Amino acid sequence: MAGRFEGKVAIVTGGASGIGRATSLRLASEGASVLVADRDEPMGTETVELIEAAGGTASFERVDVRSEESVAGMVATAVERYGGLDVAHNNAGVVDRVMRITEMAADRWDRMIATNLSSVFYCLKHEVPAMLERGGGAIVNTSSGAGLHGGAGLAHYSAAKHGVIGLTRSASDEFAREGVRVNAVCPGLVDTPLVQGSVFDVDFKADPSQIAEVVAWLLSDDSSWVSGQPIEVNGGGRG
Ligand code: NAD
């Protein structure tokens, strides 16, 4: 199975579902060995089975991205199992019900920041050294259209996703010259379990594979001079 990721090792957090599953399938179809990392073991195992059925290489690793220790263990597993780390899609995330700031309990804020922002800090902190060991690499963090625009009722989500872009730019400033490029993808609405059946379940939405296409490009050498960029992928809509 030849492709842009032949001989490369990838981590995809949130790889059990939606966008992360699509990225896992895409990277594996182009030759990567993929560590499908998620807190959902049955769905994560299903992603691995889909990859193997298509002739690719993957395995599941249980991770809770809110825990630095768990994230460090995930990176160590990729290195031990596959010999190193080349690319990563830091993508696991959650949404919450719509609520105004004045109605938002502090623990809801804290949970959102832990899952959607601190997680990306932990991933960067532990992935970059493993990539530098191999002479470089590429990382894509999943932000959102809500990381570029505000969202009434989504303040904690929007703030976390803005934070992901700040982390992306700072990490790029720190490591791009050493060979680790760091970009963010900012999807509009995408047809995944995250939005299905919610108030965000509108007609104009992407298939997860349309986001995976852009992530794969950003992780590949085809985008070798692109770093520190939030790339909006919304079909020209806004979400
Ligand atoms: P999804 O619910 O299909 O997938 C999210 C995955 O993250 C799930 O497999 C879930 O188990 C995992 N996850 C959640 N918390 C975790 C934790 N603490 N530790 C480990 N794994 C955890 O949703 P999706 O739409 O594919 O979302 C992926 C990313 O895309 C998220 O960061 C989301 O905010 C972002 N996003 C989604 C949309 C959309 O419209 N679907 C739009 C913009 C951004």
Coordinates of C-alpha atoms and ligand atoms in Angstrom, one line a residue:
M1 CA 0.0 0.0 0.0
A2 CA 2.1 2.9 -1.3
G3 CA 1.4 6.5 -0.3
R4 CA 2.6 9.7 1.3
F5 CA 2.9 8.1 4.8
E6 CA 4.7 4.9 3.8
G7 CA 6.9 3.9 6.7
K8 CA 5.5 6.6 9.0
V9 CA 3.9 6.3 12.4
A10 CA 0.8 8.3 13.2
I11 CA -1.2 9.0 16.4
V12 CA -4.9 10.1 16.0
T13 CA -6.7 11.1 19.2
G14 CA -10.5 10.7 19.0
G15 CA -9.7 8.1 16.4
A16 CA -12.7 6.0 17.4
S17 CA -15.3 8.2 15.7
G18 CA -16.2 10.9 13.3
I19 CA -13.3 13.1 12.0
G20 CA -10.6 11.1 13.8
R21 CA -11.8 7.8 12.4
A22 CA -11.8 9.3 8.9
T23 CA -8.2 10.6 9.4
S24 CA -7.1 7.2 10.8
L25 CA -8.5 5.5 7.7
R26 CA -7.0 8.0 5.4
L27 CA -3.5 7.9 6.9
A28 CA -3.5 4.1 7.0
S29 CA -4.6 4.0 3.4
E30 CA -1.5 6.0 2.4
G31 CA 0.8 3.7 4.3
A32 CA 1.0 4.9 7.9
S33 CA 1.0 2.7 11.0
V34 CA -1.8 4.3 13.0
L35 CA -2.2 4.4 16.8
V36 CA -6.0 4.9 17.1
A37 CA -6.2 6.6 20.5
D38 CA -9.5 7.2 22.3
R39 CA -11.4 6.7 25.5
D40 CA -14.0 4.6 23.7
E41 CA -12.4 1.1 23.3
P42 CA -15.2 -0.7 21.3
M43 CA -15.5 2.1 18.7
G44 CA -11.7 2.5 18.6
T45 CA -11.3 -1.3 18.0
E46 CA -13.9 -0.9 15.2
T47 CA -11.7 1.7 13.5
V48 CA -8.7 -0.6 13.7
E49 CA -10.8 -3.4 12.2
L50 CA -11.9 -1.1 9.3
I51 CA -8.2 -0.2 8.7
E52 CA -7.1 -3.9 8.8
A53 CA -9.9 -4.9 6.5
A54 CA -8.6 -2.4 4.0
G55 CA -5.1 -3.9 4.3
G56 CA -3.6 -1.2 6.6
T57 CA -1.8 -1.3 9.9
A58 CA -3.3 0.1 13.1
S59 CA -3.8 -0.7 16.8
F60 CA -5.9 0.8 19.5
E61 CA -4.7 2.6 22.6
R62 CA -7.0 3.7 25.4
V63 CA -6.3 7.3 26.4
D64 CA -8.0 10.0 28.4
V65 CA -6.7 13.2 26.8
R66 CA -7.5 15.2 30.0
S67 CA -4.7 13.5 31.8
E68 CA -1.0 14.3 31.0
E69 CA 0.1 11.0 32.3
S70 CA -2.3 9.2 30.0
V71 CA -1.2 11.2 27.0
A72 CA 2.5 10.6 27.8
G73 CA 1.7 6.9 27.9
M74 CA 0.0 7.1 24.5
V75 CA 3.1 8.6 22.9
A76 CA 5.3 6.1 24.6
T77 CA 3.2 3.3 23.3
A78 CA 3.4 4.6 19.7
V79 CA 7.2 4.7 20.0
E80 CA 7.5 1.3 21.6
R81 CA 5.0 -0.4 19.2
Y82 CA 6.1 1.2 16.0
G83 CA 9.6 2.5 16.6
G84 CA 9.0 6.3 16.7
L85 CA 6.5 9.0 15.9
D86 CA 6.2 11.1 12.7
V87 CA 2.7 12.6 12.5
A88 CA -0.2 13.3 14.9
H89 CA -3.7 14.5 14.7
N90 CA -4.7 15.9 18.1
N91 CA -8.5 15.8 17.5
A92 CA -10.4 14.3 20.5
G93 CA -13.0 16.7 21.7
V94 CA -16.5 17.2 23.1
V95 CA -19.3 19.7 22.8
D96 CA -21.8 20.7 25.5
R97 CA -25.3 21.9 25.5
V98 CA -25.9 25.5 24.5
M99 CA -25.9 27.9 27.5
R100 CA -25.1 31.5 28.2
I101 CA -22.0 32.5 30.2
T102 CA -24.3 33.7 33.0
E103 CA -25.7 30.2 33.3
M104 CA -22.5 28.3 33.0
A105 CA -21.3 26.5 36.1
A106 CA -17.6 26.8 36.6
D107 CA -17.1 23.0 36.5
R108 CA -18.6 22.9 33.0
W109 CA -16.0 25.5 32.0
D110 CA -13.2 23.5 33.6
R111 CA -14.3 20.2 31.9
M112 CA -14.4 21.9 28.5
I113 CA -11.0 23.5 28.9
A114 CA -9.5 20.2 30.1
T115 CA -10.9 18.1 27.2
N116 CA -10.6 20.5 24.3
L117 CA -7.6 22.7 25.2
S118 CA -5.3 21.2 27.9
S119 CA -5.4 18.0 26.0
V120 CA -3.7 19.6 23.0
F121 CA -1.0 21.1 25.3
Y122 CA -0.3 17.6 26.7
C123 CA -0.2 16.1 23.2
L124 CA 2.2 18.7 21.9
K125 CA 4.4 18.5 25.0
H126 CA 4.9 14.7 24.6
E127 CA 4.7 14.3 20.8
V128 CA 7.2 17.0 19.7
P129 CA 10.2 15.3 21.5
A130 CA 9.4 12.0 19.9
M131 CA 9.2 13.6 16.5
L132 CA 12.5 15.5 17.0
E133 CA 14.1 12.1 17.7
R134 CA 13.3 11.2 14.1
G135 CA 14.5 14.6 12.8
G136 CA 11.1 16.2 12.4
G137 CA 7.4 15.6 11.9
A138 CA 4.0 17.2 11.5
I139 CA 1.0 17.9 13.8
V140 CA -2.5 19.0 13.1
N141 CA -4.7 20.1 16.0
T142 CA -8.5 20.2 15.6
S143 CA -9.9 23.6 16.3
S144 CA -13.2 24.7 14.8
G145 CA -14.9 27.5 13.0
A146 CA -15.8 28.4 16.6
G147 CA -12.0 28.9 17.2
L148 CA -12.1 31.8 14.7
H149 CA -15.5 33.3 15.5
G150 CA -17.5 33.6 18.7
G151 CA -20.6 31.5 19.3
A152 CA -23.5 32.6 21.5
G153 CA -24.1 29.8 24.0
L154 CA -20.8 28.2 23.2
A155 CA -18.4 30.4 25.1
H156 CA -16.4 27.6 26.7
Y157 CA -16.2 25.6 23.5
S158 CA -15.3 28.7 21.5
A159 CA -12.7 29.8 24.0
A160 CA -11.1 26.4 24.1
K161 CA -11.0 26.2 20.3
H162 CA -9.5 29.8 20.1
G163 CA -6.9 28.5 22.6
V164 CA -6.0 25.6 20.3
I165 CA -5.1 28.1 17.6
G166 CA -2.9 30.0 20.1
L167 CA -1.2 26.8 21.0
T168 CA -0.7 25.9 17.4
R169 CA 0.9 29.2 16.5
S170 CA 3.1 29.1 19.5
A171 CA 4.2 25.5 19.0
S172 CA 5.0 26.4 15.3
D173 CA 7.1 29.4 16.4
E174 CA 9.0 27.1 18.8
F175 CA 9.5 24.0 16.6
A176 CA 9.0 24.6 12.9
R177 CA 12.6 25.6 12.3
E178 CA 13.6 22.3 14.0
G179 CA 11.4 20.4 11.5
V180 CA 8.1 19.9 13.4
R181 CA 5.3 21.8 11.6
V182 CA 2.2 22.5 13.5
N183 CA -1.1 23.5 12.0
A184 CA -4.8 23.6 13.0
V185 CA -7.9 22.5 11.0
C186 CA -11.0 24.5 11.7
P187 CA -14.0 22.6 10.4
G188 CA -17.5 24.0 10.0
L189 CA -20.3 21.5 10.7
V190 CA -19.4 17.9 10.0
D191 CA -21.7 14.9 10.0
T192 CA -20.5 13.0 13.0
P193 CA -22.0 11.7 16.3
L194 CA -20.9 15.0 17.9
V195 CA -23.6 16.9 16.0
Q196 CA -26.1 14.2 14.9
G197 CA -29.4 14.9 16.6
S198 CA -28.3 18.1 18.2
V199 CA -29.3 21.7 17.4
F200 CA -26.2 21.8 15.1
D201 CA -27.6 19.0 12.9
V202 CA -28.3 21.2 9.8
D203 CA -28.3 20.3 6.1
F204 CA -25.1 22.0 5.2
K205 CA -22.3 19.9 6.7
A206 CA -19.2 18.1 5.6
D207 CA -18.5 14.4 5.4
P208 CA -15.7 13.5 7.8
S209 CA -13.6 12.4 4.9
Q210 CA -13.6 16.0 3.6
I211 CA -11.9 17.1 6.7
A212 CA -9.5 14.1 6.7
E213 CA -8.4 15.1 3.2
V214 CA -7.1 18.4 4.5
V215 CA -5.6 16.9 7.6
A216 CA -3.7 14.4 5.5
W217 CA -2.4 17.2 3.3
L218 CA -1.2 19.2 6.3
L219 CA 0.5 16.1 7.7
S220 CA 2.2 15.2 4.5
D221 CA 5.3 16.6 2.8
D222 CA 3.0 18.2 0.2
S223 CA 2.5 21.1 2.7
S224 CA 6.2 21.3 3.7
W225 CA 6.3 25.1 3.9
V226 CA 3.0 25.5 5.8
S227 CA 3.1 25.9 9.6
G228 CA 1.3 27.8 12.3
Q229 CA -1.9 28.1 10.2
P230 CA -5.5 27.7 11.2
I231 CA -7.1 26.3 8.0
E232 CA -10.9 26.8 7.8
V233 CA -12.7 23.9 6.1
N234 CA -16.4 24.8 5.8
G235 CA -17.5 24.6 2.2
G236 CA -17.8 28.3 2.1
G237 CA -20.4 28.3 4.9
R238 CA -19.8 29.2 8.4
G239 CA -20.3 27.0 11.4
Ligands
NAD1 P1 -17.0 12.5 17.6 O1 -17.8 12.6 18.8 O2 -17.5 11.7 16.5 O3 -15.5 12.1 18.0 C1 -14.9 12.6 19.1 C2 -14.0 11.5 19.7 O4 -13.3 12.0 20.8 C3 -14.9 10.3 20.2 O5 -14.4 9.1 19.7 C4 -14.6 10.4 21.7 O6 -14.7 9.2 22.4 C5 -13.3 11.1 21.8 N1 -13.0 11.7 23.1 C6 -13.8 12.6 23.7 N2 -13.3 12.9 24.9 C7 -12.1 12.2 25.1 C8 -11.2 12.0 26.1 N3 -11.3 12.7 27.3 N4 -10.1 11.2 25.9 C9 -10.1 10.5 24.8 N5 -10.9 10.6 23.8 C10 -12.0 11.4 23.9 O7 -16.9 14.0 17.1 P2 -16.1 14.7 15.9 O8 -17.1 15.6 15.3 O9 -15.4 13.7 15.1 O10 -15.1 15.7 16.6 C11 -13.7 15.6 16.5 C12 -13.1 17.0 16.7 O11 -13.7 17.9 15.8 C13 -13.5 17.6 18.1 O12 -12.4 18.2 18.6 C14 -14.6 18.6 17.7 O13 -14.7 19.7 18.7 C15 -14.1 19.1 16.4 N6 -15.1 19.7 15.5 C16 -16.2 19.0 15.1 C17 -17.1 19.6 14.3 C18 -18.4 18.9 13.9 O14 -19.3 19.6 13.3 N7 -18.5 17.6 14.0 C19 -16.9 20.9 13.9 C20 -15.8 21.6 14.3 C21 -14.8 20.9 15.1

